[in-house]
mmCIF file of C-alpha atoms in Angstrom:
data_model
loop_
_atom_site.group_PDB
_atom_site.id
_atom_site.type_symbol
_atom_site.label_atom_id
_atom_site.label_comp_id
_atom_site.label_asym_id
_atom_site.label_seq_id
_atom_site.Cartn_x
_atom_site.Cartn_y
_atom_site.Cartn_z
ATOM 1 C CA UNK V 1 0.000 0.000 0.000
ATOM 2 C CA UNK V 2 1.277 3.492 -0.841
ATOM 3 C CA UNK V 3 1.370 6.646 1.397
ATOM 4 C CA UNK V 4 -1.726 7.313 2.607
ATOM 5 C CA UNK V 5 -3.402 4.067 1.599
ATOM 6 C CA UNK V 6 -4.297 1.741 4.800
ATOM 7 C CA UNK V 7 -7.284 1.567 7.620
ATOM 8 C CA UNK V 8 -9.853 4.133 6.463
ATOM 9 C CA UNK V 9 -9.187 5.546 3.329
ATOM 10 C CA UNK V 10 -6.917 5.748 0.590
ATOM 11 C CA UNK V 11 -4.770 8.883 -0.942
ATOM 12 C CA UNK V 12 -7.683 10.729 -2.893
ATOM 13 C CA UNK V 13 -9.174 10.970 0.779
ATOM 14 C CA UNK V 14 -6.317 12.655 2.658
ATOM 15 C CA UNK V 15 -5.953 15.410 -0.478
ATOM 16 C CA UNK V 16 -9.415 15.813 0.550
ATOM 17 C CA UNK V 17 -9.253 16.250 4.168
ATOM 18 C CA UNK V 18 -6.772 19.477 4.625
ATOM 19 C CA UNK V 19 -7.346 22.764 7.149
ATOM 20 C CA UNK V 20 -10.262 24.442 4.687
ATOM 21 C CA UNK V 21 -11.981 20.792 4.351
ATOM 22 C CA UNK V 22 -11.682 20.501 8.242
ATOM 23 C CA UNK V 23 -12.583 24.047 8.844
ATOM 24 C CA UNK V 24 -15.526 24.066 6.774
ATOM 25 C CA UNK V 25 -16.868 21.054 8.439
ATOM 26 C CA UNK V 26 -16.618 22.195 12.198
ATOM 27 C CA UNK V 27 -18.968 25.043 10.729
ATOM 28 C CA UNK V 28 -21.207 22.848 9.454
ATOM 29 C CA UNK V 29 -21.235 21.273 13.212
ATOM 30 C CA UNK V 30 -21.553 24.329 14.533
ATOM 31 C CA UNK V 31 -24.389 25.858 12.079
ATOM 32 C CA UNK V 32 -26.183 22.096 13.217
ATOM 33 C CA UNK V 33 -26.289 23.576 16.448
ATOM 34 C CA UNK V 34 -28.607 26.352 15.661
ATOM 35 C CA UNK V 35 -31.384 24.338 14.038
ATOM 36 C CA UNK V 36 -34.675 24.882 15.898
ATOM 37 C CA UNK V 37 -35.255 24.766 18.461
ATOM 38 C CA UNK V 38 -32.989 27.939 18.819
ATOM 39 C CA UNK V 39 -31.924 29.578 21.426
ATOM 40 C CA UNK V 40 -32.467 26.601 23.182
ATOM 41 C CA UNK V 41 -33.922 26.815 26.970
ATOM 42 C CA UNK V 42 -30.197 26.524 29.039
ATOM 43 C CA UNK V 43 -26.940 27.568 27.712
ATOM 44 C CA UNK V 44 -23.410 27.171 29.595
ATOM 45 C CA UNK V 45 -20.569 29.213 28.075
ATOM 46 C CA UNK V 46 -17.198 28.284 29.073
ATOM 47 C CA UNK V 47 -13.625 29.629 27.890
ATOM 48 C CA UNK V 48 -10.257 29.411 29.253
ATOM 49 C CA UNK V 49 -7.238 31.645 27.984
ATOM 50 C CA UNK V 50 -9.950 34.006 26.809
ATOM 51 C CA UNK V 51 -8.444 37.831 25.856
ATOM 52 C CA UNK V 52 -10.637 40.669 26.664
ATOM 53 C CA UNK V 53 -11.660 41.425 23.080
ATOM 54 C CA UNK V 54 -12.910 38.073 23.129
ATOM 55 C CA UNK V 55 -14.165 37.836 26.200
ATOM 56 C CA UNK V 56 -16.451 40.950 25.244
ATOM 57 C CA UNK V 57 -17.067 39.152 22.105
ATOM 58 C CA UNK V 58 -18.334 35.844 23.904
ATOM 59 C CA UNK V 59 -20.362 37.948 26.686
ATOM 60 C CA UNK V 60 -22.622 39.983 23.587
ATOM 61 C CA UNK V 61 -22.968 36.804 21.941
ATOM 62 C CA UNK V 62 -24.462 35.337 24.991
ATOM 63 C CA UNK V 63 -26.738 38.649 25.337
ATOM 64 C CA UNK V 64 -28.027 38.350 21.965
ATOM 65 C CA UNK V 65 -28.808 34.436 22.307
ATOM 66 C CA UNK V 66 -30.816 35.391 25.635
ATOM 67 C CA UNK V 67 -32.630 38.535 24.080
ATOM 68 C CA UNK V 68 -33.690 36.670 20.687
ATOM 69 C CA UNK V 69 -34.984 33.535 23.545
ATOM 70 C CA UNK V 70 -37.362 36.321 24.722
ATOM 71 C CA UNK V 71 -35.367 36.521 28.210
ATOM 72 C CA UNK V 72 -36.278 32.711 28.166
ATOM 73 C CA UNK V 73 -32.582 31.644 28.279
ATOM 74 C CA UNK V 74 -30.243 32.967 31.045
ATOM 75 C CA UNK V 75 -26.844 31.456 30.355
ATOM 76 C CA UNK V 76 -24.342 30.041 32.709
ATOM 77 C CA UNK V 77 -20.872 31.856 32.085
ATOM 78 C CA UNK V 78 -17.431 31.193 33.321
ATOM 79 C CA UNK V 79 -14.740 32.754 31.695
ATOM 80 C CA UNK V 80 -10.815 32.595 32.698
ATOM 81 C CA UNK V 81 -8.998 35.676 30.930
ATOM 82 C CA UNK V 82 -5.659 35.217 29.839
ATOM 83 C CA UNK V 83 -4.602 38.321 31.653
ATOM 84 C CA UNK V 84 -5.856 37.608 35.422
ATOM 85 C CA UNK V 85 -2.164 38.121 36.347
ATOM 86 C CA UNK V 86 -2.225 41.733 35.175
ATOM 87 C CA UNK V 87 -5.580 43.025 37.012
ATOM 88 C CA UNK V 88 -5.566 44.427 40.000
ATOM 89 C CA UNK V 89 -8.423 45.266 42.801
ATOM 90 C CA UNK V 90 -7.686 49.139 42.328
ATOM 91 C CA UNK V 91 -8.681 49.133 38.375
ATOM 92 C CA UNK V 92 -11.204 46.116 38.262
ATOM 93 C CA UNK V 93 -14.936 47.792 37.560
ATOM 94 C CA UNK V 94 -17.524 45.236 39.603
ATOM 95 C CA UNK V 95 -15.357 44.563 43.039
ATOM 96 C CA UNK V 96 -18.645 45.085 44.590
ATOM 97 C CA UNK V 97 -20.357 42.364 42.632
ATOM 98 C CA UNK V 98 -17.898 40.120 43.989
ATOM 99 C CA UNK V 99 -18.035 41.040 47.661
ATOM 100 C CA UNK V 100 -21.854 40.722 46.990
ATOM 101 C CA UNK V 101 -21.378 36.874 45.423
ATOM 102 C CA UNK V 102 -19.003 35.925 48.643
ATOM 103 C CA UNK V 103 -15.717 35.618 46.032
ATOM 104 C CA UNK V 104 -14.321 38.964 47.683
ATOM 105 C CA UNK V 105 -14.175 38.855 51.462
ATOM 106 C CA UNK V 106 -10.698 40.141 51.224
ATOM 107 C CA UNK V 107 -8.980 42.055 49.265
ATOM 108 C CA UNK V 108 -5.891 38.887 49.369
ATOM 109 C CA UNK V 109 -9.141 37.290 47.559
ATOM 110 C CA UNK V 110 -8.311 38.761 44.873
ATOM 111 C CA UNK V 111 -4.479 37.766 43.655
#
């Protein structure tokens, strides 16, 4: 058998299977997602490593699924920036938000 002939497909297959190919099918997968019923009725969004342009990216997505659901769907969100390590208590916006949730008792709490 020649390179790329064996278990599961031949060479003709491989040509056929590159970045775009795979690329274009994980959209597929994804545009599967959003068949009807959509927005579905419970949503968890979770990212790790995510920047801030992103993470303001993923946070209006997750506004627009929950107004088009007519307020129906109230997502579950936990997000890990990739910059924790440069925040600090003196320039983060919602500190009281966290002292209200119990993740802020201190301000060690924080680091």
């Amino acid at each position: 058998a020649g390179a790329g002939a064996g278990a599961g497909g031949d060479a003709a297959d491989s040509r056929r299977s590159g970045p775009a190919e795979r690329l274009e099918e994980l959209w597929r997968a994804a545009a599967e997602f959003q068949a009807p019923p959509w927005p579905p009725r419970r949503l968890l969004a979770c990212a790790k490593h995510l920047c801030g342009g992103a993470t303001d990216i993923a946070l209006r997505s997750l506004r627009a699924c929950r107004d088009a659901g007519g307020g129906g769907v109230r997502p579950a969100v936990c997000i890990a920036t990739c910059c924790h390590h440069r925040c600090d208590l003196a320039t983060y916006v919602n500190a009281p938000f966290l002292r209200e949730v119990g993740l802020l008792a201190r301000e060690e709490d924080f680091d």
